[in-house]
PDB file of C-alpha atoms in Angstrom:
ATOM      1  CA  TYR A   6       7.032 -50.504  -3.908  1.00  0.00           C
ATOM      2  CA  GLU A   7       5.679 -53.065  -1.501  1.00  0.00           C
ATOM      3  CA  TYR A   8       2.374 -54.905  -1.481  1.00  0.00           C
ATOM      4  CA  ALA A   9       0.124 -55.256   1.530  1.00  0.00           C
ATOM      5  CA  PRO A  10       0.089 -58.909   2.697  1.00  0.00           C
ATOM      6  CA  ASP A  11      -3.447 -59.295   1.354  1.00  0.00           C
ATOM      7  CA  PHE A  12      -2.745 -57.306  -1.862  1.00  0.00           C
ATOM      8  CA  SER A  13      -5.364 -54.720  -0.875  1.00  0.00           C
ATOM      9  CA  TYR A  14      -2.927 -51.861  -1.533  1.00  0.00           C
ATOM     10  CA  VAL A  15       0.567 -51.061  -2.654  1.00  0.00           C
ATOM     11  CA  THR A  16       2.944 -48.620  -0.974  1.00  0.00           C
ATOM     12  CA  ILE A  17       4.912 -46.671  -3.582  1.00  0.00           C
ATOM     13  CA  HIS A  18       8.187 -44.933  -2.748  1.00  0.00           C
ATOM     14  CA  LEU A  19       8.969 -41.999  -5.037  1.00  0.00           C
ATOM     15  CA  GLN A  20      12.393 -41.006  -6.326  1.00  0.00           C
ATOM     16  CA  GLN A  21      13.710 -38.159  -4.168  1.00  0.00           C
ATOM     17  CA  GLY A  22      15.085 -34.984  -5.732  1.00  0.00           C
ATOM     18  CA  VAL A  23      12.919 -35.014  -8.877  1.00  0.00           C
ATOM     19  CA  GLN A  24      12.362 -31.364  -9.824  1.00  0.00           C
ATOM     20  CA  PHE A  25       9.380 -29.824 -11.554  1.00  0.00           C
ATOM     21  CA  HIS A  26      10.180 -27.589 -14.508  1.00  0.00           C
ATOM     22  CA  LYS A  27      10.670 -23.846 -14.270  1.00  0.00           C
ATOM     23  CA  GLY A  28      11.349 -23.688 -10.539  1.00  0.00           C
ATOM     24  CA  TRP A  29       8.130 -25.277  -9.244  1.00  0.00           C
ATOM     25  CA  GLY A  30      10.046 -27.336  -6.692  1.00  0.00           C
ATOM     26  CA  GLU A  31      10.484 -30.980  -5.899  1.00  0.00           C
ATOM     27  CA  MET A  32       7.908 -33.628  -6.768  1.00  0.00           C
ATOM     28  CA  THR A  33       6.428 -35.165  -3.621  1.00  0.00           C
ATOM     29  CA  ALA A  34       3.838 -37.733  -2.623  1.00  0.00           C
ATOM     30  CA  GLU A  35       1.289 -34.914  -2.375  1.00  0.00           C
ATOM     31  CA  ASP A  36       1.784 -34.177  -6.102  1.00  0.00           C
ATOM     32  CA  ALA A  37       1.560 -37.875  -7.046  1.00  0.00           C
ATOM     33  CA  ALA A  38      -1.591 -38.543  -5.001  1.00  0.00           C
ATOM     34  CA  TRP A  39      -3.272 -35.332  -6.179  1.00  0.00           C
ATOM     35  CA  SER A  40      -2.454 -36.077  -9.843  1.00  0.00           C
ATOM     36  CA  MET A  41      -3.698 -39.679  -9.707  1.00  0.00           C
ATOM     37  CA  ASN A  42      -6.851 -38.819  -7.772  1.00  0.00           C
ATOM     38  CA  ASP A  43      -7.635 -36.091 -10.307  1.00  0.00           C
ATOM     39  CA  HIS A  44      -6.994 -38.437 -13.253  1.00  0.00           C
ATOM     40  CA  ASN A  45      -8.857 -41.469 -11.857  1.00  0.00           C
ATOM     41  CA  ALA A  46     -12.559 -41.516 -12.801  1.00  0.00           C
ATOM     42  CA  TYR A  47     -13.374 -43.434  -9.605  1.00  0.00           C
ATOM     43  CA  THR A  48     -12.140 -40.547  -7.438  1.00  0.00           C
ATOM     44  CA  ASN A  49     -12.974 -37.821  -9.980  1.00  0.00           C
ATOM     45  CA  PRO A  50     -16.039 -38.711 -12.078  1.00  0.00           C
ATOM     46  CA  THR A  51     -15.441 -35.678 -14.343  1.00  0.00           C
ATOM     47  CA  SER A  52     -11.924 -36.793 -15.344  1.00  0.00           C
ATOM     48  CA  ILE A  53     -11.248 -36.869 -19.070  1.00  0.00           C
ATOM     49  CA  GLY A  54      -7.778 -38.393 -18.700  1.00  0.00           C
ATOM     50  CA  GLN A  55      -6.841 -41.051 -21.233  1.00  0.00           C
ATOM     51  CA  GLN A  56      -6.635 -43.777 -18.590  1.00  0.00           C
ATOM     52  CA  ALA A  57      -9.422 -42.454 -16.320  1.00  0.00           C
ATOM     53  CA  GLY A  58     -11.566 -45.545 -16.826  1.00  0.00           C
ATOM     54  CA  ASP A  59      -8.656 -47.966 -16.487  1.00  0.00           C
ATOM     55  CA  TYR A  60      -7.670 -46.389 -13.172  1.00  0.00           C
ATOM     56  CA  ALA A  61     -11.314 -46.349 -12.025  1.00  0.00           C
ATOM     57  CA  SER A  62     -11.444 -50.133 -12.110  1.00  0.00           C
ATOM     58  CA  LEU A  63      -8.032 -50.497 -10.432  1.00  0.00           C
ATOM     59  CA  PHE A  64      -7.387 -47.848  -7.763  1.00  0.00           C
ATOM     60  CA  ASP A  65      -9.285 -46.285  -4.910  1.00  0.00           C
ATOM     61  CA  GLU A  66      -8.135 -42.862  -3.635  1.00  0.00           C
ATOM     62  CA  TRP A  67      -4.371 -42.546  -3.199  1.00  0.00           C
ATOM     63  CA  GLU A  68      -3.178 -41.371   0.199  1.00  0.00           C
ATOM     64  CA  VAL A  69       0.000 -39.514   1.237  1.00  0.00           C
ATOM     65  CA  VAL A  70       2.015 -41.548   3.754  1.00  0.00           C
ATOM     66  CA  ASP A  71       4.998 -39.209   3.982  1.00  0.00           C
ATOM     67  CA  LYS A  72       6.870 -36.756   1.745  1.00  0.00           C
ATOM     68  CA  TYR A  73       7.994 -39.452  -0.717  1.00  0.00           C
ATOM     69  CA  THR A  74       5.507 -42.286  -0.132  1.00  0.00           C
ATOM     70  CA  VAL A  75       1.934 -42.913  -1.282  1.00  0.00           C
ATOM     71  CA  LYS A  76      -0.497 -45.665  -0.413  1.00  0.00           C
ATOM     72  CA  ALA A  77      -2.487 -46.828  -3.431  1.00  0.00           C
ATOM     73  CA  PRO A  78      -5.471 -49.010  -2.434  1.00  0.00           C
ATOM     74  CA  PHE A  79      -6.657 -51.479  -5.066  1.00  0.00           C
ATOM     75  CA  LEU A  80     -10.316 -51.767  -5.974  1.00  0.00           C
ATOM     76  CA  SER A  81      -9.383 -54.936  -7.855  1.00  0.00           C
ATOM     77  CA  PHE A  82      -5.832 -56.213  -7.915  1.00  0.00           C
ATOM     78  CA  ASP A  83      -4.160 -56.564 -11.309  1.00  0.00           C
ATOM     79  CA  PRO A  84      -0.555 -57.808 -11.309  1.00  0.00           C
ATOM     80  CA  ARG A  85       0.132 -55.730 -14.435  1.00  0.00           C
ATOM     81  CA  TRP A  86      -0.616 -52.403 -12.683  1.00  0.00           C
ATOM     82  CA  ALA A  87       2.981 -51.154 -12.588  1.00  0.00           C
ATOM     83  CA  ALA A  88       4.072 -52.157 -16.094  1.00  0.00           C
ATOM     84  CA  ALA A  89       0.794 -51.579 -17.918  1.00  0.00           C
ATOM     85  CA  LEU A  90      -0.702 -48.599 -16.118  1.00  0.00           C
ATOM     86  CA  LEU A  91       2.052 -46.635 -14.355  1.00  0.00           C
ATOM     87  CA  SER A  92       5.093 -46.716 -16.578  1.00  0.00           C
ATOM     88  CA  VAL A  93       6.372 -45.145 -19.759  1.00  0.00           C
ATOM     89  CA  ASN A  94       6.263 -48.633 -21.305  1.00  0.00           C
ATOM     90  CA  GLY A  95       2.494 -48.761 -20.999  1.00  0.00           C
ATOM     91  CA  GLN A  96       0.048 -46.074 -20.019  1.00  0.00           C
ATOM     92  CA  ALA A  97       0.986 -43.498 -17.440  1.00  0.00           C
ATOM     93  CA  CYS A  98      -0.647 -40.793 -15.396  1.00  0.00           C
ATOM     94  CA  ASN A  99       1.491 -37.671 -15.532  1.00  0.00           C
ATOM     95  CA  VAL A 100       2.388 -36.147 -12.185  1.00  0.00           C
ATOM     96  CA  PHE A 101       1.835 -32.401 -12.129  1.00  0.00           C
ATOM     97  CA  SER A 102       2.722 -29.800  -9.539  1.00  0.00           C
ATOM     98  CA  LYS A 103      -0.081 -29.335  -7.008  1.00  0.00           C
ATOM     99  CA  LYS A 104       1.626 -26.085  -5.934  1.00  0.00           C
ATOM    100  CA  ALA A 105       1.391 -24.719  -9.489  1.00  0.00           C
ATOM    101  CA  TYR A 106      -2.287 -25.684  -9.582  1.00  0.00           C
ATOM    102  CA  ASP A 107      -2.992 -24.143  -6.165  1.00  0.00           C
ATOM    103  CA  ASP A 108      -1.073 -20.935  -6.979  1.00  0.00           C
ATOM    104  CA  LYS A 109      -2.097 -20.433 -10.623  1.00  0.00           C
ATOM    105  CA  GLY A 110      -5.275 -22.469 -11.224  1.00  0.00           C
ATOM    106  CA  LEU A 111      -6.527 -24.862 -13.875  1.00  0.00           C
ATOM    107  CA  ASP A 112      -6.606 -22.441 -16.811  1.00  0.00           C
ATOM    108  CA  TRP A 113      -2.954 -21.519 -16.253  1.00  0.00           C
ATOM    109  CA  MET A 114      -1.979 -25.193 -15.898  1.00  0.00           C
ATOM    110  CA  ILE A 115      -3.624 -26.065 -19.221  1.00  0.00           C
ATOM    111  CA  SER A 116      -1.514 -23.460 -21.016  1.00  0.00           C
ATOM    112  CA  ASN A 117       1.672 -23.954 -18.973  1.00  0.00           C
ATOM    113  CA  ILE A 118       2.764 -27.571 -18.822  1.00  0.00           C
ATOM    114  CA  ILE A 119       4.870 -28.203 -15.719  1.00  0.00           C
ATOM    115  CA  GLY A 120       6.341 -31.698 -15.688  1.00  0.00           C
ATOM    116  CA  THR A 121       9.469 -33.512 -14.506  1.00  0.00           C
ATOM    117  CA  GLY A 122      11.053 -34.883 -17.687  1.00  0.00           C
ATOM    118  CA  PRO A 123      14.365 -34.036 -19.332  1.00  0.00           C
ATOM    119  CA  PHE A 124      12.504 -31.640 -21.661  1.00  0.00           C
ATOM    120  CA  GLN A 125      10.297 -28.715 -20.662  1.00  0.00           C
ATOM    121  CA  ALA A 126       7.566 -27.109 -22.726  1.00  0.00           C
ATOM    122  CA  VAL A 127       8.430 -23.687 -24.140  1.00  0.00           C
ATOM    123  CA  ASP A 128       5.702 -23.183 -26.751  1.00  0.00           C
ATOM    124  CA  HIS A 129       2.368 -24.910 -27.197  1.00  0.00           C
ATOM    125  CA  LYS A 130      -0.306 -23.935 -29.695  1.00  0.00           C
ATOM    126  CA  LEU A 131      -3.219 -26.368 -29.898  1.00  0.00           C
ATOM    127  CA  HIS A 132      -3.561 -27.995 -33.338  1.00  0.00           C
ATOM    128  CA  ASP A 133      -0.307 -26.361 -34.485  1.00  0.00           C
ATOM    129  CA  ARG A 134       2.924 -27.030 -32.602  1.00  0.00           C
ATOM    130  CA  PHE A 135       4.569 -28.156 -29.400  1.00  0.00           C
ATOM    131  CA  VAL A 136       8.128 -27.025 -28.680  1.00  0.00           C
ATOM    132  CA  MET A 137      10.273 -28.540 -25.925  1.00  0.00           C
ATOM    133  CA  GLU A 138      13.808 -27.731 -24.832  1.00  0.00           C
ATOM    134  CA  LYS A 139      16.125 -29.659 -22.571  1.00  0.00           C
ATOM    135  CA  VAL A 140      16.016 -28.572 -18.953  1.00  0.00           C
ATOM    136  CA  PRO A 141      18.834 -26.209 -17.866  1.00  0.00           C
ATOM    137  CA  TYR A 142      20.001 -28.509 -15.054  1.00  0.00           C
ATOM    138  CA  ASN A 143      21.168 -32.088 -14.650  1.00  0.00           C
ATOM    139  CA  HIS A 144      18.076 -34.231 -14.936  1.00  0.00           C
ATOM    140  CA  TRP A 145      17.604 -36.815 -12.177  1.00  0.00           C
ATOM    141  CA  ARG A 146      17.387 -39.716 -14.630  1.00  0.00           C
ATOM    142  CA  LYS A 147      19.094 -38.793 -17.903  1.00  0.00           C
ATOM    143  CA  ASN A 148      20.091 -35.554 -19.563  1.00  0.00           C
ATOM    144  CA  ALA A 149      18.604 -34.828 -22.970  1.00  0.00           C
ATOM    145  CA  GLU A 150      21.001 -35.293 -25.880  1.00  0.00           C
ATOM    146  CA  VAL A 151      19.421 -32.637 -28.109  1.00  0.00           C
ATOM    147  CA  ASP A 152      18.657 -29.037 -27.185  1.00  0.00           C
ATOM    148  CA  GLN A 153      15.172 -28.744 -28.643  1.00  0.00           C
ATOM    149  CA  ILE A 154      12.357 -30.782 -30.182  1.00  0.00           C
ATOM    150  CA  THR A 155       9.552 -29.237 -32.206  1.00  0.00           C
ATOM    151  CA  MET A 156       6.461 -31.270 -33.019  1.00  0.00           C
ATOM    152  CA  LEU A 157       4.145 -29.951 -35.716  1.00  0.00           C
ATOM    153  CA  GLU A 158       0.590 -31.059 -36.285  1.00  0.00           C
ATOM    154  CA  ILE A 159       0.323 -31.635 -40.020  1.00  0.00           C
ATOM    155  CA  PRO A 160      -2.962 -33.499 -40.589  1.00  0.00           C
ATOM    156  CA  GLU A 161      -2.475 -34.241 -44.295  1.00  0.00           C
ATOM    157  CA  GLU A 162      -0.255 -37.287 -44.860  1.00  0.00           C
ATOM    158  CA  THR A 163       0.943 -36.168 -48.296  1.00  0.00           C
ATOM    159  CA  ALA A 164       2.113 -32.877 -46.753  1.00  0.00           C
ATOM    160  CA  GLN A 165       3.935 -34.875 -44.048  1.00  0.00           C
ATOM    161  CA  LEU A 166       5.642 -37.015 -46.666  1.00  0.00           C
ATOM    162  CA  ALA A 167       6.620 -33.961 -48.732  1.00  0.00           C
ATOM    163  CA  MET A 168       8.125 -32.308 -45.623  1.00  0.00           C
ATOM    164  CA  VAL A 169      10.184 -35.440 -44.849  1.00  0.00           C
ATOM    165  CA  ARG A 170      11.399 -35.717 -48.465  1.00  0.00           C
ATOM    166  CA  ALA A 171      12.292 -32.000 -48.555  1.00  0.00           C
ATOM    167  CA  GLY A 172      14.229 -32.284 -45.278  1.00  0.00           C
ATOM    168  CA  GLU A 173      11.903 -29.842 -43.507  1.00  0.00           C
ATOM    169  CA  VAL A 174      11.179 -32.389 -40.754  1.00  0.00           C
ATOM    170  CA  ASP A 175      13.098 -35.398 -39.481  1.00  0.00           C
ATOM    171  CA  ILE A 176      10.187 -37.663 -38.540  1.00  0.00           C
ATOM    172  CA  ALA A 177       6.532 -38.047 -39.523  1.00  0.00           C
ATOM    173  CA  SER A 178       3.857 -40.274 -38.058  1.00  0.00           C
ATOM    174  CA  PHE A 179       1.603 -41.706 -40.721  1.00  0.00           C
ATOM    175  CA  ASN A 180      -1.765 -43.294 -39.975  1.00  0.00           C
ATOM    176  CA  VAL A 181      -1.531 -46.338 -42.202  1.00  0.00           C
ATOM    177  CA  THR A 182      -4.683 -48.392 -42.647  1.00  0.00           C
ATOM    178  CA  HIS A 183      -5.025 -51.629 -44.575  1.00  0.00           C
TER     179      HIS A 183
END
């Protein structure tokens, strides 16, 4: 990325060749701008995205420059924007396929997660389970080292602990309060 001389915007160059899951094509600047503008409460006041308010104080509407480049105007410059708000190390806005949205609509997108990671969603039941499998192609960044991950929603911590002790699950996330 490069900053404007006056830090009024940043030009972001996307990785080329990043594929959306299940044949939805290559991720482009159109997908990135559409996803951010939908997520950002400044450009979409009805957004319920986790970082909608954070983005609303940071970014104005993203613009497509070319196939792999977006211009992201700042409402107020924050030098932590990349590390804190657009990376897997901090908070991130997922980039979804605009083509999938245009072709199938919002309801389909909610039930059919189309992303770009080394795992793709194969089964998702709200308040029950989320199953992912590694993509059937060489991932642009890193290939998954396991074939499948299943996440179960088990709200009771004693049930989680019992499942770990019985070897029924490998990991549990406990909400510990002191």
